[in-house]
Amino acid sequence: MGQGLWRVARNQQLQHQGYSGQGYLTREHGRRIAANNVSNTNHRKQAQGGIDIYHLLKTRKSKEQEGFINLEMLPPELSFTILSYLNATDLCLASCVWQDLANDELLWQGLCKSTWGHCSIYNKNPPLGFSFRKLYMQLDEGSLTFNANPDEGVNYFMSKGILDDSPKEIAKFIFCTRTLNWKKLRIYLDERRDVLDDLVTLHNFRNQFLPNALREFFRHIHAPEERGEYLETLITKFSHRFCACNPDLMRELGLSPDAVYVLCYSLILLSIDLTSPHVKNKMSKREFIRNTRRAAQNISEDFVGHLYDNIYLIGHVAA
């Protein structure tokens, strides 16, 4: 009897506090849901950058179900724009799926001209059966041949009608191409001074500061590793070209090609002095000005000082 009365009193107390059996289960269920939500929220917040892992996996799953976009279903302009970002290897692979799109001549023409900016064949009426895809393969083969043997590479281009047998055409091809090995190119230009002359005239140094112009020159025509007749020839040709591009500046500064030649040699020696780890006692600005003005007395001290500052801040002119 006592236990029965205690249970009745306890039930009344629980009902008074709102913790009936059904209410207790409801509240307990609510607490579990809230705990799960907090756990999920914390788990999502732990993801780097606040990425919602659930939605990410859900989106990825839906993308996998959808598969790749069929370029043939898109407007042609959009399809060609997408394919234009591919290199030659990827474009060949894409042609296995989208043959008509990936073999389009405009795409392969763009690849040819972006890698080999000038070829004699570009300005001619294309022969029967001409294909820019085939031309790309020939240009690639010719470049590899050039990098093994420059003379054979140039002869290959001529045999395929890609280049005319003209120093000016060869110079334009070299000037607009970045796939040629610079060591082999240096050997070729040392042997073909007629091509070198035309290659120098393709540079425009107008309104450029002398050290910057010299850097641009040596980026296209690499300087030899040792001093000698070839280096002297390069500096001489550069000096005349720089003066021809800046006649007003030469008159204002009172410079001649011979004076520019002296300055170029001084800049090369200064570059070696300041950048070489083997030279411990670096040349000072005062020493450079004094030595340079001894060789070229008409040059102003301020101008020579600016030359020193450029090498000191930017670096070697023939690196």
Coordinates of C-alpha atoms in Angstrom, one line a residue:
M1 CA 0.0 0.0 0.0
G2 CA 2.8 2.4 0.9
Q3 CA 4.6 1.7 -2.4
G4 CA 1.4 2.2 -4.4
L5 CA 0.8 5.6 -2.7
W6 CA 4.4 6.6 -3.4
R7 CA 4.1 5.8 -7.1
V8 CA 0.9 7.8 -7.4
A9 CA 2.5 10.8 -5.7
R10 CA 5.6 10.4 -8.0
N11 CA 3.5 10.3 -11.1
Q12 CA 1.6 13.4 -10.0
Q13 CA 4.9 15.2 -9.4
L14 CA 6.2 14.3 -12.8
Q15 CA 3.0 15.3 -14.5
H16 CA 3.1 18.6 -12.6
Q17 CA 6.7 19.2 -13.9
G18 CA 5.7 18.2 -17.5
Y19 CA 7.7 14.9 -17.5
S20 CA 5.1 12.3 -18.2
G21 CA 6.1 9.2 -20.0
Q22 CA 5.1 10.5 -23.3
G23 CA 6.4 13.9 -22.6
Y24 CA 9.7 12.5 -21.4
L25 CA 10.2 10.5 -24.6
T26 CA 9.3 13.5 -26.7
R27 CA 11.8 15.7 -24.9
E28 CA 14.4 13.0 -25.0
H29 CA 13.9 12.5 -28.8
G30 CA 14.2 16.3 -29.2
R31 CA 17.4 16.4 -27.3
R32 CA 18.8 13.6 -29.5
I33 CA 17.9 15.4 -32.7
A34 CA 19.4 18.6 -31.4
A35 CA 22.6 16.7 -30.4
N36 CA 22.8 15.2 -33.9
N37 CA 22.4 18.5 -35.5
V38 CA 25.1 20.0 -33.4
S39 CA 27.4 17.1 -34.2
N40 CA 26.7 17.5 -37.9
T41 CA 27.3 21.2 -37.8
N42 CA 30.6 20.8 -35.9
H43 CA 31.7 18.2 -38.4
R44 CA 30.9 20.5 -41.3
K45 CA 32.7 23.4 -39.7
Q46 CA 35.8 21.2 -39.3
A47 CA 36.0 20.9 -43.0
Q48 CA 38.7 23.2 -44.5
G49 CA 37.3 26.5 -45.7
G50 CA 33.8 25.7 -44.3
I51 CA 33.0 23.4 -47.2
D52 CA 29.8 21.4 -46.7
I53 CA 30.9 17.8 -47.2
Y54 CA 27.4 16.5 -47.6
H55 CA 26.5 18.8 -50.4
L56 CA 29.9 18.3 -52.0
L57 CA 29.5 14.6 -52.1
K58 CA 26.0 14.9 -53.3
T59 CA 27.0 17.2 -56.1
R60 CA 29.9 15.0 -57.1
K61 CA 27.6 12.0 -57.2
S62 CA 25.1 13.8 -59.4
K63 CA 28.0 14.9 -61.7
E64 CA 29.2 11.3 -62.0
Q65 CA 25.7 10.2 -62.9
E66 CA 25.4 12.9 -65.6
G67 CA 28.8 12.0 -67.2
F68 CA 31.0 14.3 -69.4
I69 CA 29.5 17.1 -71.3
N70 CA 29.1 16.2 -75.0
L71 CA 30.7 19.1 -76.9
E72 CA 28.7 18.2 -80.0
M73 CA 25.5 19.3 -78.1
L74 CA 27.0 22.7 -77.4
P75 CA 27.0 25.7 -79.9
P76 CA 30.0 25.3 -82.2
E77 CA 31.6 28.6 -81.0
L78 CA 31.6 27.4 -77.4
S79 CA 32.9 23.9 -78.4
F80 CA 35.8 25.5 -80.3
T81 CA 36.6 27.8 -77.5
I82 CA 36.9 24.9 -75.1
L83 CA 39.1 22.9 -77.4
S84 CA 41.3 25.9 -78.1
Y85 CA 42.7 25.6 -74.6
L86 CA 44.2 22.1 -75.4
N87 CA 47.7 21.4 -76.5
A88 CA 48.4 19.2 -79.5
T89 CA 48.5 15.9 -77.6
D90 CA 45.2 16.5 -75.8
L91 CA 43.6 17.7 -79.0
C92 CA 44.6 14.5 -80.7
L93 CA 43.1 12.5 -77.9
A94 CA 39.9 14.7 -78.1
S95 CA 39.7 13.8 -81.8
C96 CA 39.0 10.2 -80.8
V97 CA 35.8 11.3 -79.3
W98 CA 34.8 14.5 -81.2
Q99 CA 36.5 13.9 -84.5
D100 CA 34.9 16.6 -86.5
L101 CA 35.4 19.2 -83.8
A102 CA 39.0 18.4 -82.8
N103 CA 40.2 18.1 -86.3
D104 CA 39.0 21.5 -87.3
E105 CA 41.6 23.5 -89.3
L106 CA 41.2 26.7 -87.2
L107 CA 42.2 24.9 -84.0
W108 CA 45.4 23.5 -85.6
Q109 CA 46.2 26.7 -87.3
G110 CA 46.1 28.4 -84.0
L111 CA 48.4 25.8 -82.5
C112 CA 50.9 26.2 -85.4
K113 CA 51.0 30.0 -85.2
S114 CA 51.2 30.2 -81.4
T115 CA 54.3 28.0 -81.4
W116 CA 55.9 29.0 -84.7
G117 CA 54.9 32.6 -85.3
H118 CA 56.3 32.8 -88.8
C119 CA 56.6 30.4 -91.6
S120 CA 56.9 31.1 -95.3
I121 CA 54.0 28.7 -96.1
Y122 CA 51.7 30.9 -94.1
N123 CA 51.8 33.6 -96.8
K124 CA 51.4 31.2 -99.7
N125 CA 48.4 29.6 -101.3
P126 CA 48.1 26.2 -99.6
P127 CA 48.8 23.3 -101.9
L128 CA 46.3 20.5 -102.6
G129 CA 45.6 18.4 -99.6
F130 CA 47.2 20.9 -97.2
S131 CA 46.3 20.4 -93.5
F132 CA 47.4 22.5 -90.5
R133 CA 47.3 19.4 -88.4
K134 CA 49.9 17.8 -90.8
L135 CA 51.8 21.0 -90.8
Y136 CA 52.0 21.0 -87.0
M137 CA 53.5 17.5 -87.1
Q138 CA 56.1 18.6 -89.7
L139 CA 57.0 21.7 -87.7
D140 CA 57.4 19.6 -84.6
E141 CA 59.5 17.1 -86.5
G142 CA 61.7 19.9 -88.0
S143 CA 62.2 21.5 -84.6
L144 CA 63.4 18.2 -83.1
T145 CA 65.7 17.8 -86.1
F146 CA 67.1 21.3 -85.7
N147 CA 67.8 20.7 -82.0
A148 CA 69.9 17.7 -83.1
N149 CA 71.5 19.2 -86.2
P150 CA 70.7 22.8 -87.2
D151 CA 71.6 22.5 -90.8
E152 CA 69.5 19.3 -91.3
G153 CA 66.6 21.0 -89.5
V154 CA 66.6 24.0 -91.8
N155 CA 67.0 21.7 -94.8
Y156 CA 64.0 19.7 -93.6
F157 CA 61.8 22.9 -93.4
M158 CA 62.8 23.8 -96.9
S159 CA 62.2 20.4 -98.3
K160 CA 58.6 20.5 -97.0
G161 CA 58.0 23.9 -98.4
I162 CA 57.7 25.4 -94.9
L163 CA 60.5 27.8 -95.3
D164 CA 62.0 29.6 -98.3
D165 CA 65.7 29.5 -98.9
S166 CA 66.2 33.1 -97.8
P167 CA 68.2 34.5 -94.9
K168 CA 65.5 36.9 -94.1
E169 CA 62.8 34.1 -94.0
I170 CA 65.0 32.0 -91.8
A171 CA 65.7 34.9 -89.5
K172 CA 62.0 35.6 -89.1
F173 CA 61.3 31.9 -88.4
I174 CA 64.0 31.9 -85.7
F175 CA 62.8 35.2 -84.2
C176 CA 59.2 34.0 -83.8
T177 CA 60.0 30.5 -82.6
R178 CA 60.8 29.5 -79.0
T179 CA 61.2 25.7 -79.5
L180 CA 64.7 25.8 -80.8
N181 CA 67.6 24.8 -78.6
W182 CA 69.6 28.0 -77.8
K183 CA 73.0 26.2 -77.9
K184 CA 72.3 24.7 -81.4
L185 CA 71.0 28.1 -82.5
R186 CA 74.1 29.9 -81.3
I187 CA 76.2 27.5 -83.4
Y188 CA 74.0 28.0 -86.4
L189 CA 74.1 31.8 -86.2
D190 CA 77.9 31.8 -85.8
E191 CA 78.1 29.9 -89.1
R192 CA 75.4 31.8 -90.9
R193 CA 76.3 35.5 -90.4
D194 CA 73.9 36.5 -93.2
V195 CA 71.0 35.1 -91.1
L196 CA 72.4 36.8 -88.0
D197 CA 72.4 40.2 -89.8
D198 CA 68.7 39.9 -90.7
L199 CA 67.9 38.6 -87.2
V200 CA 69.5 41.7 -85.6
T201 CA 67.4 44.0 -87.8
L202 CA 64.2 42.4 -86.5
H203 CA 64.8 43.9 -83.0
N204 CA 63.3 47.2 -82.1
F205 CA 65.1 49.0 -79.3
R206 CA 63.4 52.3 -79.6
N207 CA 63.1 54.2 -76.3
Q208 CA 64.6 51.4 -74.3
F209 CA 67.3 51.8 -71.6
L210 CA 70.6 50.4 -72.8
P211 CA 70.9 47.5 -70.3
N212 CA 67.3 46.4 -70.9
A213 CA 67.8 46.5 -74.6
L214 CA 70.9 44.4 -74.2
R215 CA 69.0 41.8 -72.1
E216 CA 66.3 41.5 -74.8
F217 CA 68.9 41.1 -77.5
F218 CA 70.7 38.3 -75.6
R219 CA 67.3 36.6 -74.9
H220 CA 66.9 36.0 -78.6
I221 CA 70.6 35.7 -79.6
H222 CA 72.4 34.0 -76.7
A223 CA 75.9 35.2 -75.9
P224 CA 78.8 32.8 -76.1
E225 CA 80.2 31.4 -72.8
E226 CA 83.6 32.8 -73.5
R227 CA 84.9 36.0 -74.9
G228 CA 86.0 35.9 -78.5
E229 CA 85.3 37.1 -82.0
Y230 CA 81.7 36.0 -82.0
L231 CA 80.9 38.0 -78.9
E232 CA 82.6 41.1 -80.4
T233 CA 80.5 40.6 -83.5
L234 CA 77.3 40.4 -81.5
I235 CA 78.1 43.6 -79.5
T236 CA 79.1 45.4 -82.7
K237 CA 75.8 44.5 -84.4
F238 CA 73.8 45.4 -81.4
S239 CA 75.5 48.8 -81.0
H240 CA 74.7 49.8 -84.6
R241 CA 71.1 48.6 -84.3
F242 CA 70.6 50.4 -81.0
C243 CA 71.9 53.7 -82.4
A244 CA 69.7 53.2 -85.5
C245 CA 66.6 52.8 -83.3
N246 CA 67.4 55.8 -81.1
P247 CA 68.9 58.5 -83.3
D248 CA 67.5 61.4 -81.2
L249 CA 68.8 59.9 -77.9
M250 CA 72.2 59.3 -79.5
R251 CA 72.5 63.0 -80.5
E252 CA 71.3 64.1 -77.1
L253 CA 73.8 62.0 -75.2
G254 CA 76.5 62.5 -77.7
L255 CA 76.9 58.7 -78.2
S256 CA 78.2 56.9 -81.3
P257 CA 78.1 53.1 -82.1
D258 CA 81.7 52.9 -80.8
A259 CA 80.7 54.5 -77.5
V260 CA 77.7 52.1 -77.1
Y261 CA 80.1 49.2 -77.9
V262 CA 82.3 50.3 -75.0
L263 CA 79.3 50.7 -72.7
C264 CA 78.0 47.2 -73.6
Y265 CA 81.4 45.6 -72.8
S266 CA 81.4 47.5 -69.5
L267 CA 77.9 46.3 -68.6
I268 CA 78.9 42.7 -69.4
L269 CA 82.0 42.9 -67.2
L270 CA 80.0 44.6 -64.4
S271 CA 77.4 41.9 -64.6
I272 CA 80.0 39.2 -64.1
D273 CA 81.6 41.1 -61.3
L274 CA 78.4 41.7 -59.3
T275 CA 76.8 38.3 -59.9
S276 CA 79.7 35.9 -59.8
P277 CA 80.2 34.2 -56.4
H278 CA 83.9 33.9 -57.2
V279 CA 84.5 37.6 -57.2
K280 CA 84.7 38.7 -53.5
N281 CA 85.7 42.4 -54.0
K282 CA 82.7 43.7 -55.9
M283 CA 83.2 46.8 -58.1
S284 CA 81.8 49.9 -56.5
K285 CA 79.6 52.5 -58.3
R286 CA 82.4 55.0 -58.1
E287 CA 84.9 52.6 -59.7
F288 CA 82.6 51.7 -62.5
I289 CA 82.0 55.4 -63.3
R290 CA 85.7 56.1 -63.3
N291 CA 86.7 53.1 -65.5
T292 CA 83.9 53.7 -68.0
R293 CA 84.5 57.4 -68.4
R294 CA 88.2 56.6 -69.1
A295 CA 87.2 54.5 -72.1
A296 CA 84.4 56.9 -73.2
Q297 CA 85.1 60.4 -72.0
N298 CA 82.0 62.1 -73.6
I299 CA 79.5 60.0 -71.5
S300 CA 78.0 61.9 -68.5
E301 CA 78.6 60.7 -65.0
D302 CA 74.9 60.5 -64.2
F303 CA 74.2 58.3 -67.2
V304 CA 76.9 55.9 -66.2
G305 CA 75.6 55.9 -62.7
H306 CA 72.2 54.9 -63.9
L307 CA 73.7 52.0 -65.8
Y308 CA 75.4 50.7 -62.6
D309 CA 72.1 51.0 -60.7
N310 CA 70.3 48.9 -63.3
I311 CA 72.8 46.1 -63.2
Y312 CA 72.9 46.2 -59.4
L313 CA 69.1 46.0 -59.0
I314 CA 68.0 43.8 -62.0
G315 CA 71.0 41.6 -62.6
H316 CA 73.1 40.2 -65.5
V317 CA 72.5 41.5 -69.0
A318 CA 73.4 38.2 -70.7
A319 CA 72.1 35.6 -68.2

